[in-house]
Amino acid sequence: MPEPTDDCIFCRIIRGELPCHRLYEDNHVLSFLDIGPISHGHCLIIPKAHVERFDQLDATASGACLAVVPRLSAAVMSATGALSWNLLQNNGAEAGQVVPHVHFHIIPNVDGRRLRFEWTPGQLDADAGKDLAAKITHTLNQT
Ligand code: 5GP
Ligand code: ZN
């Protein structure tokens, strides 16, 4: 797996050089409370491998991260009283990624504090959709 880097905040948390409120840990994954929570219970799941974006993560590490989500989100809801929550995962600065080490946000909806996002649906054209699906599956089948 890629080596942790000296200057990455999350690699430093993994190594124990920076403090955090740890929630879960195994060979591939660490989870801890977010230092700037959007809502009470906002926490992060990160792979121990230093990889910048989710599309660069291998199947073992990505599977290990996602495997934690159901149990951890249920525990967060139970501890905070939240009845709903969002899973957020940003890739690239333009997508809102600030820390360049893959991470998944679990953001519970508590006391009116929750993730807010802009979502303006378009309309998928049937022909354009067919072409796009062919293009994506072609690339997918080569990897
Ligand atoms: P991004 O915008 O990259 O998806 O989110 C990065 C998240 O990491 C933010 O929610 C931010 O509050 C959190 N964060 C940044 N630095 C630290 C830190 O040193 N400790 C903890 N616990 N969270 C951090
Ligand atoms: Zn890192």
GROMACS .gro file of C-alpha atoms and ligand atoms in nm:
model
  168
    1MET     CA    1   0.000   0.000   0.000
    2PRO     CA    2   0.120   0.357  -0.064
    3GLU     CA    3   0.341   0.494   0.211
    4PRO     CA    4   0.197   0.757   0.445
    5THR     CA    5   0.341   1.102   0.372
    6ASP     CA    6   0.514   1.330   0.624
    7ASP     CA    7   0.300   1.635   0.566
    8CYS     CA    8  -0.049   1.485   0.519
    9ILE     CA    9  -0.273   1.571   0.816
   10PHE     CA   10  -0.462   1.243   0.797
   11CYS     CA   11  -0.143   1.035   0.768
   12ARG     CA   12  -0.019   1.215   1.079
   13ILE     CA   13  -0.344   1.130   1.260
   14ILE     CA   14  -0.302   0.765   1.155
   15ARG     CA   15   0.052   0.765   1.297
   16GLY     CA   16  -0.073   0.920   1.621
   17GLU     CA   17   0.130   1.239   1.572
   18LEU     CA   18  -0.186   1.450   1.577
   19PRO     CA   19  -0.470   1.385   1.822
   20CYS     CA   20  -0.821   1.279   1.724
   21HIS     CA   21  -1.128   1.124   1.882
   22ARG     CA   22  -1.098   0.771   1.743
   23LEU     CA   23  -1.418   0.580   1.673
   24TYR     CA   24  -1.301   0.272   1.484
   25GLU     CA   25  -0.977   0.120   1.360
   26ASP     CA   26  -0.870  -0.193   1.173
   27ASN     CA   27  -0.576  -0.285   0.947
   28HIS     CA   28  -0.704  -0.076   0.656
   29VAL     CA   29  -0.927   0.190   0.808
   30LEU     CA   30  -0.945   0.462   1.072
   31SER     CA   31  -1.251   0.661   1.175
   32PHE     CA   32  -1.262   0.968   1.397
   33LEU     CA   33  -1.470   1.278   1.474
   34ASP     CA   34  -1.439   1.567   1.231
   35ILE     CA   35  -1.267   1.868   1.391
   36GLY     CA   36  -1.501   2.111   1.215
   37PRO     CA   37  -1.834   1.931   1.232
   38ILE     CA   38  -2.128   2.042   1.020
   39SER     CA   39  -2.349   1.869   1.276
   40HIS     CA   40  -2.323   1.689   1.609
   41GLY     CA   41  -2.170   1.348   1.530
   42HIS     CA   42  -2.007   1.443   1.198
   43CYS     CA   43  -1.721   1.197   1.155
   44LEU     CA   44  -1.477   1.071   0.895
   45ILE     CA   45  -1.367   0.732   0.767
   46ILE     CA   46  -1.026   0.717   0.599
   47PRO     CA   47  -0.814   0.442   0.446
   48LYS     CA   48  -0.473   0.400   0.609
   49ALA     CA   49  -0.317   0.406   0.263
   50HIS     CA   50  -0.226   0.758   0.154
   51VAL     CA   51  -0.431   0.792  -0.163
   52GLU     CA   52  -0.565   1.128  -0.275
   53ARG     CA   53  -0.893   1.039  -0.445
   54PHE     CA   54  -1.145   0.757  -0.424
   55ASP     CA   55  -1.104   0.676  -0.795
   56GLN     CA   56  -0.738   0.592  -0.719
   57LEU     CA   57  -0.810   0.360  -0.426
   58ASP     CA   58  -0.777  -0.018  -0.465
   59ALA     CA   59  -1.067  -0.256  -0.408
   60THR     CA   60  -0.940  -0.381  -0.071
   61ALA     CA   61  -0.905  -0.037   0.083
   62SER     CA   62  -1.228   0.099  -0.067
   63GLY     CA   63  -1.419  -0.212   0.040
   64ALA     CA   64  -1.276  -0.184   0.390
   65CYS     CA   65  -1.384   0.182   0.418
   66LEU     CA   66  -1.737   0.117   0.293
   67ALA     CA   67  -1.776  -0.190   0.513
   68VAL     CA   68  -1.755   0.036   0.819
   69VAL     CA   69  -2.028   0.273   0.701
   70PRO     CA   70  -2.344   0.081   0.807
   71ARG     CA   71  -2.224   0.003   1.161
   72LEU     CA   72  -2.067   0.341   1.223
   73SER     CA   73  -2.359   0.541   1.086
   74ALA     CA   74  -2.601   0.336   1.297
   75ALA     CA   75  -2.387   0.402   1.606
   76VAL     CA   76  -2.369   0.774   1.527
   77MET     CA   77  -2.748   0.791   1.485
   78SER     CA   78  -2.799   0.607   1.810
   79ALA     CA   79  -2.557   0.834   1.999
   80THR     CA   80  -2.690   1.161   1.856
   81GLY     CA   81  -3.059   1.086   1.812
   82ALA     CA   82  -3.036   1.159   1.440
   83LEU     CA   83  -3.301   0.992   1.223
   84SER     CA   84  -3.131   1.062   0.891
   85TRP     CA   85  -2.778   1.122   0.766
   86ASN     CA   86  -2.569   1.176   0.453
   87LEU     CA   87  -2.258   1.006   0.324
   88LEU     CA   88  -2.036   1.263   0.152
   89GLN     CA   89  -1.717   1.198  -0.040
   90ASN     CA   90  -1.536   1.478  -0.222
   91ASN     CA   91  -1.273   1.420  -0.492
   92GLY     CA   92  -1.059   1.709  -0.615
   93ALA     CA   93  -1.045   2.070  -0.499
   94GLU     CA   94  -1.321   2.179  -0.739
   95ALA     CA   95  -1.547   1.919  -0.578
   96GLY     CA   96  -1.479   2.062  -0.232
   97GLN     CA   97  -1.194   1.833  -0.126
   98VAL     CA   98  -0.965   2.019   0.111
   99VAL     CA   99  -0.762   1.734   0.262
  100PRO     CA  100  -0.591   1.537  -0.018
  101HIS     CA  101  -0.628   1.197   0.149
  102VAL     CA  102  -0.944   0.996   0.067
  103HIS     CA  103  -1.214   1.036   0.329
  104PHE     CA  104  -1.583   0.965   0.372
  105HIS     CA  105  -1.796   1.204   0.576
  106ILE     CA  106  -2.083   1.067   0.782
  107ILE     CA  107  -2.304   1.368   0.851
  108PRO     CA  108  -2.607   1.311   1.074
  109ASN     CA  109  -2.908   1.539   1.054
  110VAL     CA  110  -2.936   1.667   1.410
  111ASP     CA  111  -3.131   1.966   1.541
  112GLY     CA  112  -3.168   2.115   1.195
  113ARG     CA  113  -2.794   2.099   1.126
  114ARG     CA  114  -2.723   1.886   0.825
  115LEU     CA  115  -2.546   1.873   0.491
  116ARG     CA  116  -2.701   2.117   0.243
  117PHE     CA  117  -2.636   2.087  -0.125
  118GLU     CA  118  -2.751   2.234  -0.451
  119TRP     CA  119  -2.903   1.980  -0.687
  120THR     CA  120  -3.044   2.098  -1.018
  121PRO     CA  121  -3.162   1.797  -1.219
  122GLY     CA  122  -3.129   1.804  -1.596
  123GLN     CA  123  -3.292   1.568  -1.846
  124LEU     CA  124  -3.107   1.270  -1.988
  125ASP     CA  125  -3.148   1.251  -2.365
  126ALA     CA  126  -3.198   0.890  -2.479
  127ASP     CA  127  -2.940   0.900  -2.764
  128ALA     CA  128  -2.684   1.094  -2.564
  129GLY     CA  129  -2.736   0.850  -2.275
  130LYS     CA  130  -2.675   0.553  -2.503
  131ASP     CA  131  -2.351   0.704  -2.635
  132LEU     CA  132  -2.231   0.801  -2.290
  133ALA     CA  133  -2.307   0.459  -2.140
  134ALA     CA  134  -2.116   0.294  -2.427
  135LYS     CA  135  -1.817   0.523  -2.369
  136ILE     CA  136  -1.807   0.459  -1.994
  137THR     CA  137  -1.852   0.082  -2.022
  138HIS     CA  138  -1.581   0.068  -2.292
  139THR     CA  139  -1.332   0.232  -2.054
  140LEU     CA  140  -1.460   0.026  -1.761
  141ASN     CA  141  -1.405  -0.299  -1.949
  142GLN     CA  142  -1.042  -0.204  -2.017
  143THR     CA  143  -0.956  -0.165  -1.649
  1445GP     P1  144  -1.304   1.780   0.265
  1445GP     O1  145  -1.353   1.920   0.241
  1445GP     O2  146  -1.160   1.762   0.225
  1445GP     O3  147  -1.396   1.674   0.208
  1445GP     O4  148  -1.314   1.759   0.422
  1445GP     C1  149  -1.204   1.760   0.508
  1445GP     C2  150  -1.258   1.747   0.649
  1445GP     O5  151  -1.150   1.718   0.735
  1445GP     C3  152  -1.326   1.874   0.701
  1445GP     O6  153  -1.459   1.844   0.741
  1445GP     C4  154  -1.238   1.915   0.818
  1445GP     O7  155  -1.310   1.969   0.926
  1445GP     C5  156  -1.170   1.784   0.857
  1445GP     N1  157  -1.037   1.804   0.915
  1445GP     C6  158  -0.937   1.879   0.863
  1445GP     N2  159  -0.829   1.872   0.944
  1445GP     C7  160  -0.863   1.791   1.047
  1445GP     C8  161  -0.791   1.746   1.164
  1445GP     O8  162  -0.676   1.780   1.188
  1445GP     N3  163  -0.858   1.664   1.248
  1445GP     C9  164  -0.987   1.623   1.224
  1445GP     N4  165  -1.043   1.542   1.315
  1445GP     N5  166  -1.057   1.663   1.116
  1445GP    C10  167  -0.995   1.747   1.029
  145ZN      ZN  168  -0.231   1.092   0.385
   0.00000   0.00000   0.00000
